[in-house]
Coordinates of C-alpha atoms in Angstrom, one line a residue:
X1 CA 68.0 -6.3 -28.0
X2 CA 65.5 -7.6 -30.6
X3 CA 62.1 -6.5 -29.5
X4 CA 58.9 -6.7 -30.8
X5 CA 56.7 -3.7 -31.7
X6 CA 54.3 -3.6 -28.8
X7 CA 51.4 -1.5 -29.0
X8 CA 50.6 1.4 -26.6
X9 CA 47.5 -0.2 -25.7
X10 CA 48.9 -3.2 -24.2
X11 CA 51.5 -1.0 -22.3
X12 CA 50.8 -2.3 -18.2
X13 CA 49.7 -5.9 -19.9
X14 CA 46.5 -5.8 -17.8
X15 CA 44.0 -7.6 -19.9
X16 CA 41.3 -9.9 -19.7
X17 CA 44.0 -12.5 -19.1
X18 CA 46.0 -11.2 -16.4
X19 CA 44.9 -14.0 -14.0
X20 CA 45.7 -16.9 -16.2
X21 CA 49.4 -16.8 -14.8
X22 CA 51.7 -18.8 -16.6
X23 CA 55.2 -19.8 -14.9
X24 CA 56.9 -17.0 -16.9
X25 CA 55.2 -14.3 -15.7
X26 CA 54.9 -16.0 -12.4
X27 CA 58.5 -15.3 -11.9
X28 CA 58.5 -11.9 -13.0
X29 CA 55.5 -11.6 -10.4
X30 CA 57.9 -13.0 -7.4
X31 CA 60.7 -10.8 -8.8
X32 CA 58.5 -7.9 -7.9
X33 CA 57.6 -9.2 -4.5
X34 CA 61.6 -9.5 -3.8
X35 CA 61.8 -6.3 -5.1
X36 CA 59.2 -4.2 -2.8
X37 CA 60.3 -6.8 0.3
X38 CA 64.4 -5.9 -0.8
X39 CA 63.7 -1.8 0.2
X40 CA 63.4 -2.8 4.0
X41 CA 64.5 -6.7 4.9
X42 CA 66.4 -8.4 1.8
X43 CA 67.0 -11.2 4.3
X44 CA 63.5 -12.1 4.0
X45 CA 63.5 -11.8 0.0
X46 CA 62.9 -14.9 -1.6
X47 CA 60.6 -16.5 -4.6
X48 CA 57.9 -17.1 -3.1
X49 CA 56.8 -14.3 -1.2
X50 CA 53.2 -13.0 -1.9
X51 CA 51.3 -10.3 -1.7
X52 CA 49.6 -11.5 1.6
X53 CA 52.9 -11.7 3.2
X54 CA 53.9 -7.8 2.3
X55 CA 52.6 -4.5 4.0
X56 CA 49.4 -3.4 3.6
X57 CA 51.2 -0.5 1.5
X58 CA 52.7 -3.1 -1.0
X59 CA 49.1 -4.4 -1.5
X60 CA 47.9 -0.5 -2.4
X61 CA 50.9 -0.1 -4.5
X62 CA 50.4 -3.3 -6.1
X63 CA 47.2 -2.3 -7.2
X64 CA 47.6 1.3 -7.9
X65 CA 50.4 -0.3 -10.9
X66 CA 47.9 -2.8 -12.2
X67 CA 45.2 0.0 -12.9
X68 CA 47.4 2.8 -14.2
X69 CA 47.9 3.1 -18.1
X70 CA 50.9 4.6 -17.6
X71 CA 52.7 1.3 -16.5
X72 CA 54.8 -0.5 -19.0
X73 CA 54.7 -4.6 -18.1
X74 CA 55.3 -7.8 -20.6
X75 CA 52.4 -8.3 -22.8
X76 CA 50.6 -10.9 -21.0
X77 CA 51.5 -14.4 -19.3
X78 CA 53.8 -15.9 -22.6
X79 CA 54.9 -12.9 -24.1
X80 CA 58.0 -14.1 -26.0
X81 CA 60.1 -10.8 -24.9
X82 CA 60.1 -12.2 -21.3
X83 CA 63.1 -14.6 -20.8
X84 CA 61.5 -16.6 -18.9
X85 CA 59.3 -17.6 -21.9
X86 CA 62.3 -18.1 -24.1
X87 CA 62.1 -21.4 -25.8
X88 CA 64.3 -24.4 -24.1
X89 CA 66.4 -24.2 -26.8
X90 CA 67.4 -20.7 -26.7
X91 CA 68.0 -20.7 -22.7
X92 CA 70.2 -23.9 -23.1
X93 CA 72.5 -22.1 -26.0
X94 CA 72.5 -19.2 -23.4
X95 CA 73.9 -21.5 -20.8
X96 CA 76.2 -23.3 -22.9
X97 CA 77.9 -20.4 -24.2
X98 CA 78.0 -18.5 -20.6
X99 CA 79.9 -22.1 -19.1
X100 CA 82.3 -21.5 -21.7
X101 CA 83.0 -18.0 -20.8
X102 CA 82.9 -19.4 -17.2
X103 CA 85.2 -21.9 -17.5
X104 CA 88.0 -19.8 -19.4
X105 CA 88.4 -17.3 -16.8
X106 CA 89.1 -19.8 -13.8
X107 CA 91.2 -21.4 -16.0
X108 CA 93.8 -18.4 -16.3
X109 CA 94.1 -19.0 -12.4
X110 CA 95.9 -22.4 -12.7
X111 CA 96.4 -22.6 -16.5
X112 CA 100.8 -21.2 -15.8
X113 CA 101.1 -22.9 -12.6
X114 CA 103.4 -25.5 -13.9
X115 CA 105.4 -23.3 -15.3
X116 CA 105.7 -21.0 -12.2
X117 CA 109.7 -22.5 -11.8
X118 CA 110.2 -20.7 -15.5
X119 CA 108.6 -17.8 -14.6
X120 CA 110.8 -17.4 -11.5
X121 CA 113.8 -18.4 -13.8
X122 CA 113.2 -16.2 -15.9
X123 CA 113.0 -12.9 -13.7
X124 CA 115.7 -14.6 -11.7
X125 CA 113.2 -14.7 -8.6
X126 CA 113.7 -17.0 -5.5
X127 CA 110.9 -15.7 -3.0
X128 CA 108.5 -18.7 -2.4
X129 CA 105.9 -15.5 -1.1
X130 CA 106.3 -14.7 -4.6
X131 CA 106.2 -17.9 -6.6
X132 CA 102.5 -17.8 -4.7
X133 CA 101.5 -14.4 -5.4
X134 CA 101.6 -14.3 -9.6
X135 CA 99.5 -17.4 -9.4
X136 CA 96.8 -16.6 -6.3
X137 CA 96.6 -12.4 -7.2
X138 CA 94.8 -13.2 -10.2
X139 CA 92.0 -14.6 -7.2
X140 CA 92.4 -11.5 -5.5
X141 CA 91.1 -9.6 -8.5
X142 CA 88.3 -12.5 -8.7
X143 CA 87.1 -10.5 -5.2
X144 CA 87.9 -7.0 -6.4
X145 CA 86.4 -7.2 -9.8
X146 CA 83.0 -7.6 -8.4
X147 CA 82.6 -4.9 -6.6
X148 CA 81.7 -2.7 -9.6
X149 CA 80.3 -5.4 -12.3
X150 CA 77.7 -6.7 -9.8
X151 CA 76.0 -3.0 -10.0
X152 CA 77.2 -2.1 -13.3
X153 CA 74.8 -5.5 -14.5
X154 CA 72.0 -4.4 -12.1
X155 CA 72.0 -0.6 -13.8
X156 CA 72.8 -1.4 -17.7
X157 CA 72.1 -5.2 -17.6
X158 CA 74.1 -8.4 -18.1
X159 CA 75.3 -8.1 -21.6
X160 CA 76.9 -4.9 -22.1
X161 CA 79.2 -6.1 -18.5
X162 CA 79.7 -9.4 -20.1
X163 CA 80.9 -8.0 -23.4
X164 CA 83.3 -5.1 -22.0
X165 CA 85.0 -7.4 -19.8
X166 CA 85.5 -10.2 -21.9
X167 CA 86.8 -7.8 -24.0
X168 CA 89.0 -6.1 -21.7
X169 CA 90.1 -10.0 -20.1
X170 CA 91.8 -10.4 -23.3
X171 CA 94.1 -7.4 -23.5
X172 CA 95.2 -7.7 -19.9
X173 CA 96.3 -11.4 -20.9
X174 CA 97.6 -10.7 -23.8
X175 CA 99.6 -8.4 -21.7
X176 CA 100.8 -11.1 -19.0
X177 CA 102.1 -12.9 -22.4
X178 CA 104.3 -9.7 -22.8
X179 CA 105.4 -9.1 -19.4
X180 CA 109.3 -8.5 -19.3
X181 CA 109.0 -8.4 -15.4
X182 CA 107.9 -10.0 -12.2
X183 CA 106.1 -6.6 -11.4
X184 CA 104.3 -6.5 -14.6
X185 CA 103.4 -9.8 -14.5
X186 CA 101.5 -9.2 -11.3
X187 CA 100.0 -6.4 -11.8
X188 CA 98.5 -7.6 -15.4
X189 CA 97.5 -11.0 -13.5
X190 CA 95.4 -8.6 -11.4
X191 CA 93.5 -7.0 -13.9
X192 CA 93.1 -10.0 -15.9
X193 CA 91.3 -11.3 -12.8
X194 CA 89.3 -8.5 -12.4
X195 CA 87.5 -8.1 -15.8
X196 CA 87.5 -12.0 -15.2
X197 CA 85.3 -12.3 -12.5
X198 CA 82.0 -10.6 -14.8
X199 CA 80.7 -14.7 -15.7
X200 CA 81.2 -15.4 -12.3
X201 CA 79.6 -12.7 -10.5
X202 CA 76.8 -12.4 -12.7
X203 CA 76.5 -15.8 -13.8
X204 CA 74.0 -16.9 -11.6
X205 CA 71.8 -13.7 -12.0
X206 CA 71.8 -14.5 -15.5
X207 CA 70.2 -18.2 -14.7
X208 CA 67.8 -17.0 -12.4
X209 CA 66.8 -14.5 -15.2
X210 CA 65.7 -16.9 -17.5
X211 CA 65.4 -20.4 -15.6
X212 CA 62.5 -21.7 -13.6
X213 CA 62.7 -23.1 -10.3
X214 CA 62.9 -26.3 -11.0
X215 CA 65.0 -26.4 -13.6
X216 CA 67.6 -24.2 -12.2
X217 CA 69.9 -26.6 -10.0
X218 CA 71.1 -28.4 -13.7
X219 CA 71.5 -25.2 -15.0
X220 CA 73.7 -24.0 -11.8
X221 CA 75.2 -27.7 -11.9
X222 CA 76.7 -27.0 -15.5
X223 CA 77.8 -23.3 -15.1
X224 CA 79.5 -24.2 -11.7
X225 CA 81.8 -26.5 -14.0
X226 CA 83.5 -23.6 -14.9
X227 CA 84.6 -22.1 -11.0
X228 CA 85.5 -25.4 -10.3
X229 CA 86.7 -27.2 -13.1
X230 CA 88.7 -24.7 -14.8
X231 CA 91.4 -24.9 -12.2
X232 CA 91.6 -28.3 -12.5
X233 CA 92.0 -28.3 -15.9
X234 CA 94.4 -25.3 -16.1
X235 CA 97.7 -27.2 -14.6
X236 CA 96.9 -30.7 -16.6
X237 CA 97.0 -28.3 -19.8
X238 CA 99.3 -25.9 -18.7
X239 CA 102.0 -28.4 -17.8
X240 CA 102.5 -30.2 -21.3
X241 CA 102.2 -26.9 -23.2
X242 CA 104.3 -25.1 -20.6
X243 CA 107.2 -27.8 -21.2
X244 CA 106.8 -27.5 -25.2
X245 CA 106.3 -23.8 -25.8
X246 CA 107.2 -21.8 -22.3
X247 CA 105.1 -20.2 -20.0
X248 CA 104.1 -17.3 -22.5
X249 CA 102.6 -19.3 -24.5
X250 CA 100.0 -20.6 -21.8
X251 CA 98.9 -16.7 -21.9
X252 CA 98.7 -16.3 -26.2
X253 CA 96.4 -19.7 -25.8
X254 CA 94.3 -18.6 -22.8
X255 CA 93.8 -15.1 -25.0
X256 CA 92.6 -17.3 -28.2
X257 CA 90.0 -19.2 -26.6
X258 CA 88.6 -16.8 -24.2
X259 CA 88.5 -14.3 -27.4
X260 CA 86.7 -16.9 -29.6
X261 CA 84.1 -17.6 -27.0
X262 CA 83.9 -14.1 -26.2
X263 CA 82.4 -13.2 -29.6
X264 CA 80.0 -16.5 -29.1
X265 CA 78.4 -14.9 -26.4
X266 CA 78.2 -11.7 -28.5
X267 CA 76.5 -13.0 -31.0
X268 CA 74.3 -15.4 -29.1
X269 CA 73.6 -13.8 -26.1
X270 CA 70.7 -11.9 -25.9
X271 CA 69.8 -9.0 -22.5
X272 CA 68.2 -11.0 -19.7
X273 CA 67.6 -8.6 -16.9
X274 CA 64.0 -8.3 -16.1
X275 CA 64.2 -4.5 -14.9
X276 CA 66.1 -3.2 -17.9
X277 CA 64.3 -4.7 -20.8
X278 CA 61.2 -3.2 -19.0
X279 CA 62.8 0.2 -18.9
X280 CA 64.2 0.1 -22.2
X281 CA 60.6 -1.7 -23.2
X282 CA 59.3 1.8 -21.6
X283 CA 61.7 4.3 -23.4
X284 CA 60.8 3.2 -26.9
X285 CA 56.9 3.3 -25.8
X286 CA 57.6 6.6 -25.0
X287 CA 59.3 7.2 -27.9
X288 CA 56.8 6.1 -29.9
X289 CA 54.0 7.6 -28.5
X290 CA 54.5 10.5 -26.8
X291 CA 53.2 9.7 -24.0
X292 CA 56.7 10.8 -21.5
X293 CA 54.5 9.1 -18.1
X294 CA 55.2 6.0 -19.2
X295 CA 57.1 3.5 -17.0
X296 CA 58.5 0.2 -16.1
X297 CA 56.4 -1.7 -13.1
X298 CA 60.0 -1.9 -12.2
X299 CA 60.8 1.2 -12.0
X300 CA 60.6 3.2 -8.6
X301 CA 62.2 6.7 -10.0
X302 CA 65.4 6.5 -8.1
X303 CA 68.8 8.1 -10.2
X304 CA 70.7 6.2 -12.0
X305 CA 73.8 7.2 -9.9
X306 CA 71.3 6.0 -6.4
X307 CA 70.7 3.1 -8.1
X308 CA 74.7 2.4 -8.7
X309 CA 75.9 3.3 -5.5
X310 CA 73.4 1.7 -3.7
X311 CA 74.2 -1.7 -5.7
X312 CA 77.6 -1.1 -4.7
X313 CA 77.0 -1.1 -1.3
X314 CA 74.4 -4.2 -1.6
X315 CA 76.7 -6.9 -1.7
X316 CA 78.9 -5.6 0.9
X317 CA 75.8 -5.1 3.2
X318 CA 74.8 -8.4 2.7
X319 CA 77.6 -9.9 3.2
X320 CA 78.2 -8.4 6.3
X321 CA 74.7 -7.9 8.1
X322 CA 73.1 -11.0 6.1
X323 CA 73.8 -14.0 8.5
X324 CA 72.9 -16.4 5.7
X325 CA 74.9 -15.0 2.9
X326 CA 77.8 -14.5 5.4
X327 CA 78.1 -17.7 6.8
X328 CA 77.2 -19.2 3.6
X329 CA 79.7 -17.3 2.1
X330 CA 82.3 -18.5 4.7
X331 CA 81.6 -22.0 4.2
X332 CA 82.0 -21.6 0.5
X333 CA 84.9 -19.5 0.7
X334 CA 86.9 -21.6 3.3
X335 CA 86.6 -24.5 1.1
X336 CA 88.1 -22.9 -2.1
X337 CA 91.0 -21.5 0.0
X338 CA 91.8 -24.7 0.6
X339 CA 91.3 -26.0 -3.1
X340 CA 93.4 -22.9 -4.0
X341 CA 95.7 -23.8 -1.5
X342 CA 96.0 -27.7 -3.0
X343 CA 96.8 -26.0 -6.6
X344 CA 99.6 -23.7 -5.5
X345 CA 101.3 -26.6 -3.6
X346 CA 100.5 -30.0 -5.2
X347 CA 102.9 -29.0 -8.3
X348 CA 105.9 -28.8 -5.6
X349 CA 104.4 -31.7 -3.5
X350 CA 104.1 -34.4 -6.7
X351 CA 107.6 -32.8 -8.4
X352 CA 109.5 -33.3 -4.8
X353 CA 107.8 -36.2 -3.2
X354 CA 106.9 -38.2 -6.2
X355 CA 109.6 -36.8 -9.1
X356 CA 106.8 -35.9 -11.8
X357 CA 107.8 -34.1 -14.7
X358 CA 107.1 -30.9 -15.3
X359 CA 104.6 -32.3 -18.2
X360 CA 103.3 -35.0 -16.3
X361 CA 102.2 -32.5 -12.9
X362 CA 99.3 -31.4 -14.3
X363 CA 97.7 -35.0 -14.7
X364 CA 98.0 -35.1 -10.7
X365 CA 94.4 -32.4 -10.6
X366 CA 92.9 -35.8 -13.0
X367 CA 91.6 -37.0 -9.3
X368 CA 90.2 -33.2 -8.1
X369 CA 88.5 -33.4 -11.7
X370 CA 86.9 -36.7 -11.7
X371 CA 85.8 -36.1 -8.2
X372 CA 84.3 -32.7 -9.4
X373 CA 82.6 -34.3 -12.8
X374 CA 80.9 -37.0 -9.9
X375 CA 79.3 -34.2 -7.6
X376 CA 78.2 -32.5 -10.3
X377 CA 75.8 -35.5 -12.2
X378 CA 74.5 -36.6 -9.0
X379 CA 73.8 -33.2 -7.7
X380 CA 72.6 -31.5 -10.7
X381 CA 70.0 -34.3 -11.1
X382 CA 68.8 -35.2 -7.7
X383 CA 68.3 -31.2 -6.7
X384 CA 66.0 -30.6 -9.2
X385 CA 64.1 -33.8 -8.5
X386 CA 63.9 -32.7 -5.1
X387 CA 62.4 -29.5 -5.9
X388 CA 59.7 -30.7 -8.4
X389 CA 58.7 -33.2 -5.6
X390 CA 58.3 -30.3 -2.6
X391 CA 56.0 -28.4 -5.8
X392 CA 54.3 -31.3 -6.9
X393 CA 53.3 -31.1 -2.7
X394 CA 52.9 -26.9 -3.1
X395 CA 55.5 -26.1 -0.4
X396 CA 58.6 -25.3 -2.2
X397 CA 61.1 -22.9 -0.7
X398 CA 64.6 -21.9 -1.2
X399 CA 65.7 -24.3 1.7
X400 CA 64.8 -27.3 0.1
X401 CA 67.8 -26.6 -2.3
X402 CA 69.8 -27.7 0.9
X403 CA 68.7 -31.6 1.8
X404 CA 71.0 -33.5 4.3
X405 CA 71.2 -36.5 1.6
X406 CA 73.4 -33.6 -0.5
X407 CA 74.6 -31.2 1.7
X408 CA 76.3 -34.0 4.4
X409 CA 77.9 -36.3 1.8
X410 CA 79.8 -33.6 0.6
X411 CA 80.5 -32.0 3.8
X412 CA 81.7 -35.0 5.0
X413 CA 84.0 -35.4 1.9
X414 CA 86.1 -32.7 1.8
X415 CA 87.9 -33.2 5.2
X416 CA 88.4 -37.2 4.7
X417 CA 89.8 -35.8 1.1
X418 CA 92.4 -33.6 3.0
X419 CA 93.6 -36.4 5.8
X420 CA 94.0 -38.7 3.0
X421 CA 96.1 -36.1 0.6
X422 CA 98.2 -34.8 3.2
X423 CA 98.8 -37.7 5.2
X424 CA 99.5 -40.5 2.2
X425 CA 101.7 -38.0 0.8
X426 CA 103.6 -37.0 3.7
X427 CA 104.6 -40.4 4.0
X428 CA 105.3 -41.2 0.5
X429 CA 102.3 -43.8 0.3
X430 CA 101.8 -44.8 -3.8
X431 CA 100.9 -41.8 -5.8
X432 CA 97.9 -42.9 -6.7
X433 CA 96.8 -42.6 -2.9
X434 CA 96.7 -38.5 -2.7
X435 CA 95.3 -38.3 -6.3
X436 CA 91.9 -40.5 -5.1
X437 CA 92.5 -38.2 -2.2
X438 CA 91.7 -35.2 -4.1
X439 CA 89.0 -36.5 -6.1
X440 CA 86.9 -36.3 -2.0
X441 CA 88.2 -33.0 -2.0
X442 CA 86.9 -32.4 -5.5
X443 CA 83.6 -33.7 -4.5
X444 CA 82.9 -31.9 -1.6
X445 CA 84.5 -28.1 -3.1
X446 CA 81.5 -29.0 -6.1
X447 CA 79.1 -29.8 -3.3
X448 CA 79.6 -27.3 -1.4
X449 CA 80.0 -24.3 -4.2
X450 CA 76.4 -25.9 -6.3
X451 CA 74.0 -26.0 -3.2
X452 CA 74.8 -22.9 -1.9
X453 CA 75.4 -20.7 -5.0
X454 CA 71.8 -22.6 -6.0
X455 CA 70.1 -21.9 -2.2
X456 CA 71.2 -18.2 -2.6
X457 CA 70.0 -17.9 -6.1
X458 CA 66.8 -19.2 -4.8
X459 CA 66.7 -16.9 -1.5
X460 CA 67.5 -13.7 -2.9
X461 CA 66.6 -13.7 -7.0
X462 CA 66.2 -10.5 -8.1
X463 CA 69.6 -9.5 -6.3
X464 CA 70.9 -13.2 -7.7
X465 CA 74.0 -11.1 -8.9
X466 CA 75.1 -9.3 -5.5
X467 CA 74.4 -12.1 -3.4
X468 CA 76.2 -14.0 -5.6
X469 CA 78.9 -11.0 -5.6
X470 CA 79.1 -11.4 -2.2
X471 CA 79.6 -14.8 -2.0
X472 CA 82.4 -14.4 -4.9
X473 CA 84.0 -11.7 -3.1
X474 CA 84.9 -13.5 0.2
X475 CA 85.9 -16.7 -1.4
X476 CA 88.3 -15.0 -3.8
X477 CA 90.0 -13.3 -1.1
X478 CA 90.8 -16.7 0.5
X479 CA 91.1 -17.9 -2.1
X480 CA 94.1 -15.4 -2.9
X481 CA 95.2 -15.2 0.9
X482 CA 95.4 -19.0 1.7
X483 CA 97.9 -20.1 -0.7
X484 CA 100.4 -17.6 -0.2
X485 CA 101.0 -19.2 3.7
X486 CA 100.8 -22.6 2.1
X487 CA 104.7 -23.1 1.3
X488 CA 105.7 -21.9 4.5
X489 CA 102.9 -24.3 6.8
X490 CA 103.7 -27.1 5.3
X491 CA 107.4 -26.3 5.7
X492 CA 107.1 -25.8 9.5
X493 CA 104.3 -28.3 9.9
X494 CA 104.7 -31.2 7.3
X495 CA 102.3 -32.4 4.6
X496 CA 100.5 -34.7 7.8
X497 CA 99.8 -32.0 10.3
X498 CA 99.6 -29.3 7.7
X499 CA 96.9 -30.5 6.0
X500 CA 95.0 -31.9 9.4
X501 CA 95.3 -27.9 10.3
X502 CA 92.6 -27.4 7.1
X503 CA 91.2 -30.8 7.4
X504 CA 89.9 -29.9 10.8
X505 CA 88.9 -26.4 9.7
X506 CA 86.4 -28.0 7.2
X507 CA 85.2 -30.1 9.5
X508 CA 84.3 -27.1 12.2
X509 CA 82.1 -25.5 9.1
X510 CA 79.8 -28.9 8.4
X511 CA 76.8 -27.4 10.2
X512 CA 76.3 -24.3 8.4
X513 CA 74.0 -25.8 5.4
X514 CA 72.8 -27.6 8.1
X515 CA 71.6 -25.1 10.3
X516 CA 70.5 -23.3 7.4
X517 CA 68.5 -26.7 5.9
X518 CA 66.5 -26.4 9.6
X519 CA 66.6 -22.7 10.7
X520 CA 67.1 -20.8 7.1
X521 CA 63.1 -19.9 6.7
X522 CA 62.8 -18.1 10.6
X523 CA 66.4 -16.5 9.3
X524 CA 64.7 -15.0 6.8
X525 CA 61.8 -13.9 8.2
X526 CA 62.8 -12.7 11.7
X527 CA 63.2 -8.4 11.5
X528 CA 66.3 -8.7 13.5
X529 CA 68.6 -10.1 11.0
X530 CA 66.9 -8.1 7.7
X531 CA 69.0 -6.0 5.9
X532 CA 67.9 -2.5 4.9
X533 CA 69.3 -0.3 2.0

């Protein structure tokens, strides 16, 4: 990291100024809050608690940092070190960059799927269990892989994770391009998946680092691109390239690209984790001066090796004992199965059913896309507007990123998507019919994913990363899980009834955001359902 040379004077950042509050240091003010309320009841940790809303020991602690010399803190409301008081143009290169990275790693999920029938060929394979597996274990690893980056980014911060395993992404698919095996294949397709999943398990920790409220839901509209369009773009490539250069050559392409923008983010990216640009803020004050009591605000002593396994165990705990980012989690995750489910199957479904090519398969995810690109413009615009408006009013709170005029459309969507798909196709209605069918499901998948991923950045941002983890972790395993029983339900159940099975399945999980939209604050609050580290 570039810093500036601070002086040791301005060490804790308590001058004559300290009450003008700007937003950036606003934020890191909340951040704190979530921090002290995140020892005993992360349920309840959002960004806007306050000091009058902590313990009366929070308050003397609170004070006790502000009035020691010994506490390291930015420099003021708009020091430039803060990346919340980057300029716009710096946070936007951030976020451009980071959707690329984003978008490349979904995109090895569905980028050979076409050319699944070759691979099979080619190892002289005939097990439909496994024709699922090579494509849906590279999702498993998507729920493996953040297990250890979610605390690795919390300990050492977000850009040493991003670089190692972008780094390490690229071997293991350089490696898939190599494979002379079925088992090889698999078992690189895992680890590809694993160092994979770093941009999106820590993806939306990194916006919450340096976005403000209001602006965050375009932000989280244009990095969510990359979950969900990257799969839909994968097949549409991967089917013209498959039939003109072989499957291999969909892995020597992914390895390119996701190389190139790897060393973009290297070079562009800069640290953006609050607590370790303090601490390392605090080592070279140290350093400098002598003075070895020196500290970070953020620091509360704990080891390093505490701190890592107790950030392994976060977003497992909060998935488990957090009802919101549970069920949230379900909701999300239920829907991507189903997504993942429509990639694995809709190359045999339009090949058999409709007679595609193998070239021409891939443009049958055009309608999942467009539906996807629609969600995402409406939403990424009309959240934010809705957030300004509840600020303009003072009363802002993370369940206003979940309005019924966003959250039903899209709930709504998904399940008339899947009658439409599975029934038009199971009785070989005009192709065109599924495809506008899967632009619904597009739409709702994006509405879903965006709120939620948005609502828990909002909820729980200083621990953006392992809620997010948590979130990632479920949806990947059903996202791995679902598609490998796809071939065999539709066999014994028909496209029609099949796809009602899921249909209704989406439909049962409507009233989570709902419940959440009207109950989420006394969720949040209430001591029963807090989570304790």
């Amino acid at each position: 990291m570039d810093l500036k040379e601070e002086k040791p004077e301005k060490a804790h950042g308590a001058g004559p100024d300290a009450e003008a509050r700007s937003p950036g240091e606003a934020a890191r003010d909340d951040n704190i809050d979530i921090e002290k309320a995140a020892q005993s009841n992360v349920g309840s940790a959002h960004s806007e608690l306050t000091l009058e809303e902590g313990t009366s020991a929070d308050k003397d602690k609170e004070q006790h940092d502000s009035e020691d010399p010994n506490i390291v803190d930015w420099d003021g409301p708009d020091d430039p070190q803060n990346p919340m008081n980057w300029p716009a143009k710096k946070k936007w290169g951030v976020i451009a960059v980071l959707s690329l990275v984003t978008l490349i790693t979904p995109l090895g999920s569905s980028f050979f799927a076409p050319g699944v029938p070759q691979v099979m060929s080619a190892f002289h394979e005939k097990s439909n269990l496994l024709a699922a597996l090579v494509v849906s274990v590279y999702v498993l690893g998507f729920a493996i892989g953040p297990i250890i980056i979610a605390p690795l980014s919390e300990l050492y911060g977000r850009s040493p994770v991003y670089n190692g395993s972008n780094v390490l992404f690229v071997v293991f698919t350089i490696a898939c391009a190599v494979s002379t095996n079925m088992n090889m294949l698999i078992a690189f397709r895992f680890l590809a998946g694993c160092a994979g999943a770093a941009p999106l398990t820590i993806g939306g920790g990194t916006l919450a680092d340096i976005m403000p409220r209001e602006k965050r839901a375009g932000a989280m509209a244009i990095w969510a691109l990359g979950p969900l369009l990257g799969p839909v773009l994968g097949p549409i490539c991967g089917g013209f390239l498959t039939q003109a250069k072989g499957w291999r050559w969909v892995f020597y392409v992914l390895a390119i690209f996701s190389g190139f923008f790897s060393l973009l983010l290297f070079f562009t990216a800069r640290e953006t984790y609050a607590p370790v640009l303090l601490a390392r803020k605090a080592a070279r004050l140290r350093k400098e001066t002598g003075n070895q009591n020196l500290r970070s605000i953020m620091d509360d002593n704990t080891p390093p090796r505490e701190v890592f396994l107790r950030s392994i165990v976060r977003p497992m705990k909060m998935l488990f004992f957090s009802p919101i980012v549970f069920l949230m989690s379900l909701y999300v995750a239920v829907n991507y199965g189903i997504l993942y489910l429509l990639f694995t199957t809709i190359t045999f479904v339009f090949e058999d059913q409709y007679h595609f090519s193998a070239g021409s398969i891939g443009l049958s995810f055009l309608g999942t896309g467009i539906g996807m690109l629609a969600g995402m413009m409406v939403l990424g615009v009309m959240s934010d507007k809705i957030i300004k408006k509840h600020m303009a009013k003072g009363n802002v709170k993370p369940e206003h990123r979940l309005p019924f005029i966003l959250t039903l459309p899209g709930g709504i969507a998904l399940p008339i998507g899947i009658f439409v798909y599975g029934w038009t196709a199971d009785k070989h209605v005009h192709w065109v019919v599924p495809i506008i069918g899967t632009a619904f499901i597009g739409l709702g998948n994006l509405s879903s994913m965006m709120t939620i991923q948005t609502y828990l950045v909002d909820a729980f941002t200083l621990h953006a990363a392992s809620a997010i983890a948590a979130n990632t972790i479920l949806r990947s395993v059903f996202g791995a899980v679902l598609p490998l029983c796809g071939l065999s339900m539709f066999d014994k159940l028909g496209l029609g009834w099949g796809n009602s099975l899921l249909g209704f399945l989406s439909l049962a999980l409507i009233p989570v955001p709902v419940i959440f939209r009207v109950y989420g604050e006394k969720i949040r609050t209430n001591p029963k359902f807090q989570v304790k580290f």
